[in-house]
Amino acid sequence: MAFTFAAFCYMLALLLTAALIFFAIWHIIAFDELKTDYKNPIDQCNTLNPLVLPEYLIHFFFCVMFLCAAEWLTLVLNLPLLAYHVWRYTSRPVMSCPGLYDPTTIMNADILAYCQKEGWCKLAFYLLSFFYYLYGYTAFSAICLTLKIMQYLENIHTF
Amino acid sequence: MSTAGFNSQNGTGTGQTYTNGPSQNPVALQQPPGVGYGMNHQPAYNPMQTKVLGPPSPALYASGPYQPVPPGPQLGSYPPPPAQPLLTRPPIGVLPSHTPPQSASPGPGPRQAQATPPAQATPPPPAVTSTSYYTGPPAWQYAAPRGPAPNHVNPAAAAPPHMSHGSAQPPGPGAPPTSIHGYPQPGTAPPPMNPPPPHTYQPNRPAYGPPPTAPPAGPPGATGTPPPPKVDAQSWGAASSARPPTEPDTQEGDVECPGDVAGNGPQAPNSYNHVDNRMAGAAQPGPPGRHLGHYPSLPPGYQNTLAPPPSSLHPALQAATQPYIQGPQPYQQQPGGPGPDQLSPSMAAMSLQSGTPEALRVVNLLQERNLLPPAPVPAPTPCLTQDLQKLNCSPEVFRCTLTSIPQTQSLLNKAKLPLGLLLHPFKDLSLPVVTSSTIVRCRSCRTYINPFVSFLDQRRWKCNLCYRVNDVPEEFMYNPVSRSYGEPHKRPEVQNATIEFIAPSEYMLRPPQPAVYLFVLDVSHNAVETGYLSVFCQSLLDNINALPGDSRTKVGFITFDSTIHFYNLQEGLSQPQMLIVSDIEDIFLPTPDSLLVNLNECKELVQDLLKSLPNLFEKTMETQSALGSALQAAFKLLSPTGGRMSVFQTQLPNLGVGALQSREDPNQRASAKDVQHLSPATDFYKKLALDCSGQQVAVDLFLLSAQYCDLASLGCISRFSAGSVYYYPSYHHQHNPAQVERFQRDLKRYLTRKIGFEAVMRIRCTKGLSIHTFHGNFFVRSTDLLSLPNVNPDAGFAVQMSIEENLDDMQVVSFQAALLYTSSKGERRIRVHTMCLPVVSSLSDVFAGADVQAVTGLLACMAVDRSVTSSLSDARDAMTNAAIDSLSSYRQSALTIQQPGLLAPACLRLFPLYILALLKQKAFRTGTSTRLDERVFAMYQLKYQPLAFAMLMIHPALYRLDDLSDEGALNINERTIPQPRVLQLSVEKLSREGAFLMDAGLVMYLWIGRNCHQNFLSQVLGVSSYAAVPEKLCLLPELDTAESQRTRALVSWLRDQRPFFPSLHIIRDESQLKPHFMQNMIEDRTESALSYYEFLLHLQQQISK
């Protein structure tokens, strides 16, 4: 059954990564709006901050799933991002609410550029991993299917 | 006990302790203090018990915890009231701050004398007396109604010190060889001096035009000669004869559809009054012809070219500058520009000092010891054509770290110098004010029309920031100054780089708010101990008529300890009523509409309250402080209107929201490698500040405390709401008279200075440049917009810039700071400053234009950020690296001839010294015991103070006082102010026979040598011998001797130049303060820090690596 659990993990990761891609796009758009003066930094931080932890938790969640499924390669590929998330959240400014972004420093050009770059990098990472999970899912499904077919054929042979 | 007034409402603690919930206690005005306000009977504050009561208006006071104060059981223990409920606190209360007693101040005499003549007492002069509108009329407007009230700044003295010594720095290429310096020669024995080798800069600097044919400006041997005052004075104001700047590409430009020519005819209201900056006297008698529709034939600001007042230009200088008519003309920018023969003497002198060889003269820092100019370092002048430079913004308002902007970011990166602006936008100055129904702005980038735009023809102008071609509105064609039609380039908007517009209604989101002042006072036991309350109340009483505002001005008061006390001052009450809210978790306003009252209508009540307030809490035993809740209450009170909240706090807030813990370990102060806790402990104050900012409320924090108060956290409340922070460590009304005097003077300035409400400031710059980071107190609302709920004339800002696109085809770039604010008179105004700078393409030109003070100021701001976000040691390293990188880049790229030694261009020769000074500054120093609050306060000051004052805090000025003479003295308002040399900050400059004054910005030390001349001791200090100098002496006695007068004139002149009041400490060798004095000896070695020479060796080692 291990095969099917791994396949399930990949399928789940596939769906969740799709969600993460939307998070990343939202992130990029939000910072672009900030840069072009369309939005007030306070409002923007208030909309962005609640999304930070869910994103990190989703990623953490399927990392744990891969751990359980003993998908070591996939896990190793995800570990850097996981570590980055942990570092990023522990080094956040002093805040009483969850989140990362501080409206008083967000307009600093360095931080703004960093956040934008972070958004693009994450988008790229999630896109790549999306296809990787898709591949993993189909591969495992195919293996499962083949096995099942073989089993079926064996069953036929035994007859 | 006369507790009747309370008993009738509250009972006496028998059974009926609580009456109806929101009833109000009359504040016992003529009653003994402390009657009903004993803070030590806790039962009264139990919210639960109040449930028994039936509040008369439950809707409002639903939660019920708000209650009157019952007189407690210990009431009887209070001593009987004094017969006269007067302001006690004898040492402070007796002196009203506007009339210092004869002995209280080093110079009331001269001060009064100086205040009376020109400005305050008499109707303002017609503003034509000065060459420059930066120098003329009084600096502080609000003192005006008080008659001859002493001001901090002498109006006439305000400007000269920084500009007056324009060419007094070591004279140009012919600097004397410096073989007398005390430095050992480095190994290779380089030539003892570096004459200006023309070949080092000449080949690659063709843009500066012909080299000077005349000897350098400034009298040779500048030390002994009088500093030439106001060399560049003409260039700021005198512009009437200047032709409008026209860019070389005037012929190009697309054709605009003429559709939007404004429909307003020339008859639209269109007035131009020159000096209207004096808010206190709106109806001032101006010169004739200053009224609407009636224009003077020449605006006063322009008449000065015709007749420069002789007083402002030193005759010697005039003579000295005469020969330099043939001076070099920098940047032959426009083909039809004025030839060299048209250059004014002052311009020639200026370009000599900044753009030409002098700035690039190679200095071997290891050899030249005496680098410090004898007078304050002047701001370099950009290499612009005379026309543009004449129109350019004053360096006191607008200063750039690089007066020659590099063409590309890579060139900037190569120079390793920070690019940024230092602004003092709301500085007290008198400037032209324009009333116009349409304010002409660029249609695409919204830039205000300014002197640096180009007119393609009479009908079109080209924006100098985005290069869009705009139409000139019909109304703009009429020139109110000359009353002529068809000369848009002669309009005041196009003739002044600093101008103020009265904004029409489209610049208002809501009707202009009234001036609203709310005072939030700490009245806990600790606060009462310090005795600040009586000083505050007395200051406010004295200045209550001078508060800026109009008939709508409102004031309110909140006091707090573990509870919040409101004061009902509604008209019609016989005496103020105190309302106490003890539910600090869920704060509410007991009577929202009667807590902020109109000052004019309720002045008696306010005065009654101020008279009784110090006594009211005299016996309080409450030690806790619920600052957070008090701030929330104050925010609620102010949020409908916006306004200014002044918070006085004396201890760490330890109750309710925003409570803080002590984070400082005194034992670690000196030993710790890195300083912790520079960032806030909680974001409560920051969030509240952002809320305040959104509602146009600014919070000014006065911290008077001996213990740790966590300024790093508390300061956020001011920092993000554009307030200011004042810190009086170890304030005590008896033990620390110096701080008391400082507090008094600062309060007076604070209460009476100009103020702008609901302000925003936008900084625009030429396409290609972009803003990187802002420094100062504000909230950044978008990439180029600062939200400033209040703006005050003492706030400085810094902006880091970056170059995003190459500035290849540009010869000049411009920066414009536009400050939109509501004046205290309810007028919406826009103050616009525009600065124009040349673009250069070679590295040596970039170095030649470096403004070392501005660079230092900006680096300090950046280092403050770095120490908060990263660590202090990181910031220190970054500063050292800044010096190493820029000097090594200069050596590698800009210098063609390699010489041994540590080489720097002359304009950057003070850079290593300033960096070392920063490393030893209170904000960044390590190894010495520095209290965390003082460190954080020093950081705030570096970011908040305008450059001129920040520089004093970084690198103090040292003067020798015992041999003051009138030689070279300034003469201001018939007062002679001696101008001693600025000495290097080294003990070797001290001598036991002398007396030395160190001016470190916020504090001055007068050090008396052990063998000081008997003459000085008796004539200035009034003591017989050195041993008789008292241990704690904070003021100079007023003696009727020439020496005493000179000394006091100098000290009070130095004080008058700045908006805060530096306290003076007279110290001997044995004094406790001597270490503080010695710590400022920057060039000397201390236990933990390098000496200047060691630092230079360190730099050289790093550079040659």
mmCIF file of N, CA and C in Angstrom, chain B residues 872-945:
data_model
loop_
_atom_site.group_PDB
_atom_site.id
_atom_site.type_symbol
_atom_site.label_atom_id
_atom_site.label_comp_id
_atom_site.label_asym_id
_atom_site.label_seq_id
_atom_site.Cartn_x
_atom_site.Cartn_y
_atom_site.Cartn_z
ATOM 1 N N LEU B 872 24.878 46.564 16.523
ATOM 2 C CA LEU B 872 25.681 47.765 16.640
ATOM 3 C C LEU B 872 27.070 47.577 16.036
ATOM 4 N N SER B 873 27.632 46.405 16.257
ATOM 5 C CA SER B 873 28.985 46.211 15.736
ATOM 6 C C SER B 873 28.962 46.194 14.208
ATOM 7 N N ASP B 874 27.860 45.678 13.677
ATOM 8 C CA ASP B 874 27.681 45.704 12.233
ATOM 9 C C ASP B 874 27.670 47.139 11.717
ATOM 10 N N ALA B 875 26.935 47.968 12.430
ATOM 11 C CA ALA B 875 26.833 49.364 12.014
ATOM 12 C C ALA B 875 28.188 50.047 12.107
ATOM 13 N N ARG B 876 28.925 49.737 13.156
ATOM 14 C CA ARG B 876 30.248 50.354 13.300
ATOM 15 C C ARG B 876 31.173 49.912 12.171
ATOM 16 N N ASP B 877 31.117 48.635 11.869
ATOM 17 C CA ASP B 877 31.940 48.150 10.764
ATOM 18 C C ASP B 877 31.547 48.835 9.458
ATOM 19 N N ALA B 878 30.252 48.981 9.282
ATOM 20 C CA ALA B 878 29.788 49.580 8.031
ATOM 21 C C ALA B 878 30.306 51.001 7.894
ATOM 22 N N MET B 879 30.335 51.733 9.000
ATOM 23 C CA MET B 879 30.825 53.115 8.922
ATOM 24 C C MET B 879 32.314 53.142 8.595
ATOM 25 N N THR B 880 33.052 52.274 9.262
ATOM 26 C CA THR B 880 34.485 52.236 8.970
ATOM 27 C C THR B 880 34.703 51.861 7.509
ATOM 28 N N ASN B 881 33.921 50.886 7.051
ATOM 29 C CA ASN B 881 34.081 50.464 5.669
ATOM 30 C C ASN B 881 33.724 51.573 4.695
ATOM 31 N N ALA B 882 32.768 52.390 5.077
ATOM 32 C CA ALA B 882 32.398 53.490 4.186
ATOM 33 C C ALA B 882 33.608 54.382 3.957
ATOM 34 N N ALA B 883 34.341 54.664 5.019
ATOM 35 C CA ALA B 883 35.531 55.502 4.858
ATOM 36 C C ALA B 883 36.593 54.773 4.049
ATOM 37 N N ILE B 884 36.796 53.507 4.372
ATOM 38 C CA ILE B 884 37.826 52.748 3.657
ATOM 39 C C ILE B 884 37.495 52.670 2.173
ATOM 40 N N ASP B 885 36.243 52.315 1.884
ATOM 41 C CA ASP B 885 35.863 52.098 0.489
ATOM 42 C C ASP B 885 35.978 53.375 -0.331
ATOM 43 N N SER B 886 35.473 54.472 0.226
ATOM 44 C CA SER B 886 35.488 55.673 -0.604
ATOM 45 C C SER B 886 36.920 56.154 -0.805
ATOM 46 N N LEU B 887 37.730 56.077 0.226
ATOM 47 C CA LEU B 887 39.100 56.557 0.051
ATOM 48 C C LEU B 887 39.893 55.630 -0.865
ATOM 49 N N SER B 888 39.657 54.337 -0.769
ATOM 50 C CA SER B 888 40.424 53.458 -1.654
ATOM 51 C C SER B 888 39.931 53.598 -3.080
ATOM 52 N N SER B 889 38.637 53.840 -3.223
ATOM 53 C CA SER B 889 38.138 54.067 -4.573
ATOM 54 C C SER B 889 38.727 55.348 -5.146
ATOM 55 N N TYR B 890 38.850 56.353 -4.306
ATOM 56 C CA TYR B 890 39.471 57.591 -4.771
ATOM 57 C C TYR B 890 40.904 57.338 -5.187
ATOM 58 N N ARG B 891 41.568 56.551 -4.381
ATOM 59 C CA ARG B 891 42.968 56.306 -4.663
ATOM 60 C C ARG B 891 43.138 55.529 -5.959
ATOM 61 N N GLN B 892 42.276 54.542 -6.142
ATOM 62 C CA GLN B 892 42.449 53.691 -7.301
ATOM 63 C C GLN B 892 41.962 54.339 -8.591
ATOM 64 N N SER B 893 40.858 55.049 -8.504
ATOM 65 C CA SER B 893 40.211 55.472 -9.739
ATOM 66 C C SER B 893 40.406 56.938 -10.067
ATOM 67 N N ALA B 894 40.382 57.758 -9.059
ATOM 68 C CA ALA B 894 40.385 59.173 -9.375
ATOM 69 C C ALA B 894 41.775 59.775 -9.361
ATOM 70 N N LEU B 895 42.682 59.079 -8.723
ATOM 71 C CA LEU B 895 44.013 59.646 -8.566
ATOM 72 C C LEU B 895 44.905 59.096 -9.672
ATOM 73 N N THR B 896 45.552 59.973 -10.387
ATOM 74 C CA THR B 896 46.393 59.484 -11.467
ATOM 75 C C THR B 896 47.807 59.238 -10.983
ATOM 76 N N ILE B 897 48.224 59.974 -10.012
ATOM 77 C CA ILE B 897 49.587 59.805 -9.504
ATOM 78 C C ILE B 897 49.505 59.142 -8.147
ATOM 79 N N GLN B 898 50.140 58.028 -8.035
ATOM 80 C CA GLN B 898 50.096 57.329 -6.759
ATOM 81 C C GLN B 898 51.189 57.849 -5.849
ATOM 82 N N GLN B 899 50.782 58.209 -4.690
ATOM 83 C CA GLN B 899 51.740 58.667 -3.699
ATOM 84 C C GLN B 899 51.560 57.794 -2.475
ATOM 85 N N PRO B 900 52.571 57.718 -1.669
ATOM 86 C CA PRO B 900 52.377 56.993 -0.418
ATOM 87 C C PRO B 900 51.549 57.832 0.542
ATOM 88 N N GLY B 901 51.039 57.174 1.548
ATOM 89 C CA GLY B 901 50.249 57.891 2.537
ATOM 90 C C GLY B 901 48.771 57.649 2.336
ATOM 91 N N LEU B 902 47.990 58.252 3.175
ATOM 92 C CA LEU B 902 46.542 58.113 3.094
ATOM 93 C C LEU B 902 46.003 59.351 2.410
ATOM 94 N N LEU B 903 45.621 59.173 1.155
ATOM 95 C CA LEU B 903 45.278 60.335 0.354
ATOM 96 C C LEU B 903 43.769 60.521 0.299
ATOM 97 N N ALA B 904 43.385 61.746 0.361
ATOM 98 C CA ALA B 904 41.964 62.067 0.250
ATOM 99 C C ALA B 904 41.844 63.374 -0.499
ATOM 100 N N PRO B 905 40.759 63.546 -1.239
ATOM 101 C CA PRO B 905 40.545 64.858 -1.845
ATOM 102 C C PRO B 905 40.226 65.861 -0.738
ATOM 103 N N ALA B 906 40.532 67.102 -1.014
ATOM 104 C CA ALA B 906 40.380 68.101 0.047
ATOM 105 C C ALA B 906 38.947 68.170 0.552
ATOM 106 N N CYS B 907 37.988 67.921 -0.336
ATOM 107 C CA CYS B 907 36.609 68.037 0.120
ATOM 108 C C CYS B 907 36.235 66.892 1.061
ATOM 109 N N LEU B 908 36.984 65.816 1.013
ATOM 110 C CA LEU B 908 36.684 64.697 1.914
ATOM 111 C C LEU B 908 37.724 64.576 3.028
ATOM 112 N N ARG B 909 38.515 65.611 3.213
ATOM 113 C CA ARG B 909 39.625 65.446 4.156
ATOM 114 C C ARG B 909 39.126 65.246 5.581
ATOM 115 N N LEU B 910 37.913 65.706 5.869
ATOM 116 C CA LEU B 910 37.395 65.540 7.219
ATOM 117 C C LEU B 910 36.613 64.241 7.383
ATOM 118 N N PHE B 911 36.496 63.479 6.310
ATOM 119 C CA PHE B 911 35.646 62.289 6.351
ATOM 120 C C PHE B 911 36.105 61.288 7.409
ATOM 121 N N PRO B 912 37.390 60.906 7.422
ATOM 122 C CA PRO B 912 37.808 59.958 8.459
ATOM 123 C C PRO B 912 37.597 60.503 9.872
ATOM 124 N N LEU B 913 37.796 61.796 10.021
ATOM 125 C CA LEU B 913 37.601 62.383 11.344
ATOM 126 C C LEU B 913 36.136 62.264 11.761
ATOM 127 N N TYR B 914 35.247 62.565 10.849
ATOM 128 C CA TYR B 914 33.828 62.484 11.178
ATOM 129 C C TYR B 914 33.394 61.042 11.438
ATOM 130 N N ILE B 915 33.963 60.123 10.657
ATOM 131 C CA ILE B 915 33.612 58.728 10.895
ATOM 132 C C ILE B 915 34.083 58.302 12.278
ATOM 133 N N LEU B 916 35.293 58.712 12.614
ATOM 134 C CA LEU B 916 35.792 58.381 13.952
ATOM 135 C C LEU B 916 34.900 59.024 15.017
ATOM 136 N N ALA B 917 34.469 60.251 14.744
ATOM 137 C CA ALA B 917 33.589 60.925 15.696
ATOM 138 C C ALA B 917 32.283 60.149 15.847
ATOM 139 N N LEU B 918 31.784 59.631 14.735
ATOM 140 C CA LEU B 918 30.548 58.834 14.821
ATOM 141 C C LEU B 918 30.777 57.580 15.654
ATOM 142 N N LEU B 919 31.936 56.948 15.438
ATOM 143 C CA LEU B 919 32.213 55.723 16.195
ATOM 144 C C LEU B 919 32.308 56.024 17.684
ATOM 145 N N LYS B 920 32.692 57.238 18.016
ATOM 146 C CA LYS B 920 32.797 57.586 19.426
ATOM 147 C C LYS B 920 31.563 58.322 19.910
ATOM 148 N N GLN B 921 30.600 58.488 19.048
ATOM 149 C CA GLN B 921 29.383 59.170 19.450
ATOM 150 C C GLN B 921 28.605 58.288 20.405
ATOM 151 N N LYS B 922 27.800 58.935 21.230
ATOM 152 C CA LYS B 922 27.050 58.193 22.229
ATOM 153 C C LYS B 922 26.211 57.084 21.597
ATOM 154 N N ALA B 923 25.715 57.323 20.410
ATOM 155 C CA ALA B 923 24.830 56.340 19.792
ATOM 156 C C ALA B 923 25.572 55.061 19.426
ATOM 157 N N PHE B 924 26.818 55.187 19.061
ATOM 158 C CA PHE B 924 27.510 54.033 18.487
ATOM 159 C C PHE B 924 28.704 53.561 19.290
ATOM 160 N N ARG B 925 29.026 54.260 20.353
ATOM 161 C CA ARG B 925 30.271 53.911 21.019
ATOM 162 C C ARG B 925 30.113 52.601 21.785
ATOM 163 N N THR B 926 31.203 51.938 21.942
ATOM 164 C CA THR B 926 31.206 50.726 22.750
ATOM 165 C C THR B 926 32.325 50.875 23.761
ATOM 166 N N GLY B 927 32.282 50.021 24.746
ATOM 167 C CA GLY B 927 33.385 50.022 25.695
ATOM 168 C C GLY B 927 33.187 50.975 26.841
ATOM 169 N N THR B 928 32.471 52.064 26.609
ATOM 170 C CA THR B 928 32.203 52.956 27.729
ATOM 171 C C THR B 928 30.774 52.732 28.182
ATOM 172 N N SER B 929 30.554 52.994 29.422
ATOM 173 C CA SER B 929 29.234 52.767 29.974
ATOM 174 C C SER B 929 28.277 53.833 29.440
ATOM 175 N N THR B 930 27.353 53.381 28.658
ATOM 176 C CA THR B 930 26.362 54.290 28.112
ATOM 177 C C THR B 930 24.991 53.740 28.437
ATOM 178 N N ARG B 931 24.166 54.550 29.053
ATOM 179 C CA ARG B 931 22.833 54.053 29.367
ATOM 180 C C ARG B 931 22.047 53.844 28.089
ATOM 181 N N LEU B 932 21.276 52.783 28.113
ATOM 182 C CA LEU B 932 20.580 52.387 26.887
ATOM 183 C C LEU B 932 19.665 53.507 26.396
ATOM 184 N N ASP B 933 18.967 54.146 27.320
ATOM 185 C CA ASP B 933 18.063 55.210 26.898
ATOM 186 C C ASP B 933 18.825 56.364 26.254
ATOM 187 N N GLU B 934 19.967 56.675 26.828
ATOM 188 C CA GLU B 934 20.730 57.787 26.261
ATOM 189 C C GLU B 934 21.254 57.427 24.878
ATOM 190 N N ARG B 935 21.603 56.172 24.730
ATOM 191 C CA ARG B 935 22.068 55.723 23.423
ATOM 192 C C ARG B 935 20.945 55.817 22.395
ATOM 193 N N VAL B 936 19.792 55.313 22.787
ATOM 194 C CA VAL B 936 18.667 55.345 21.856
ATOM 195 C C VAL B 936 18.279 56.786 21.550
ATOM 196 N N PHE B 937 18.324 57.629 22.565
ATOM 197 C CA PHE B 937 17.987 59.029 22.326
ATOM 198 C C PHE B 937 18.992 59.661 21.356
ATOM 199 N N ALA B 938 20.255 59.328 21.528
ATOM 200 C CA ALA B 938 21.258 59.864 20.604
ATOM 201 C C ALA B 938 20.965 59.399 19.180
ATOM 202 N N MET B 939 20.503 58.163 19.054
ATOM 203 C CA MET B 939 20.159 57.672 17.715
ATOM 204 C C MET B 939 18.972 58.446 17.148
ATOM 205 N N TYR B 940 17.981 58.675 17.985
ATOM 206 C CA TYR B 940 16.839 59.454 17.518
ATOM 207 C C TYR B 940 17.288 60.841 17.067
ATOM 208 N N GLN B 941 18.176 61.423 17.840
ATOM 209 C CA GLN B 941 18.624 62.767 17.496
ATOM 210 C C GLN B 941 19.354 62.786 16.164
ATOM 211 N N LEU B 942 20.178 61.778 15.932
ATOM 212 C CA LEU B 942 20.917 61.748 14.670
ATOM 213 C C LEU B 942 19.960 61.712 13.491
ATOM 214 N N LYS B 943 18.840 61.028 13.681
ATOM 215 C CA LYS B 943 17.900 60.924 12.564
ATOM 216 C C LYS B 943 16.994 62.135 12.468
ATOM 217 N N TYR B 944 16.763 62.770 13.583
ATOM 218 C CA TYR B 944 15.706 63.778 13.622
ATOM 219 C C TYR B 944 16.244 65.190 13.449
ATOM 220 N N GLN B 945 17.452 65.435 13.944
ATOM 221 C CA GLN B 945 17.941 66.808 13.924
ATOM 222 C C GLN B 945 18.363 67.209 12.510
#
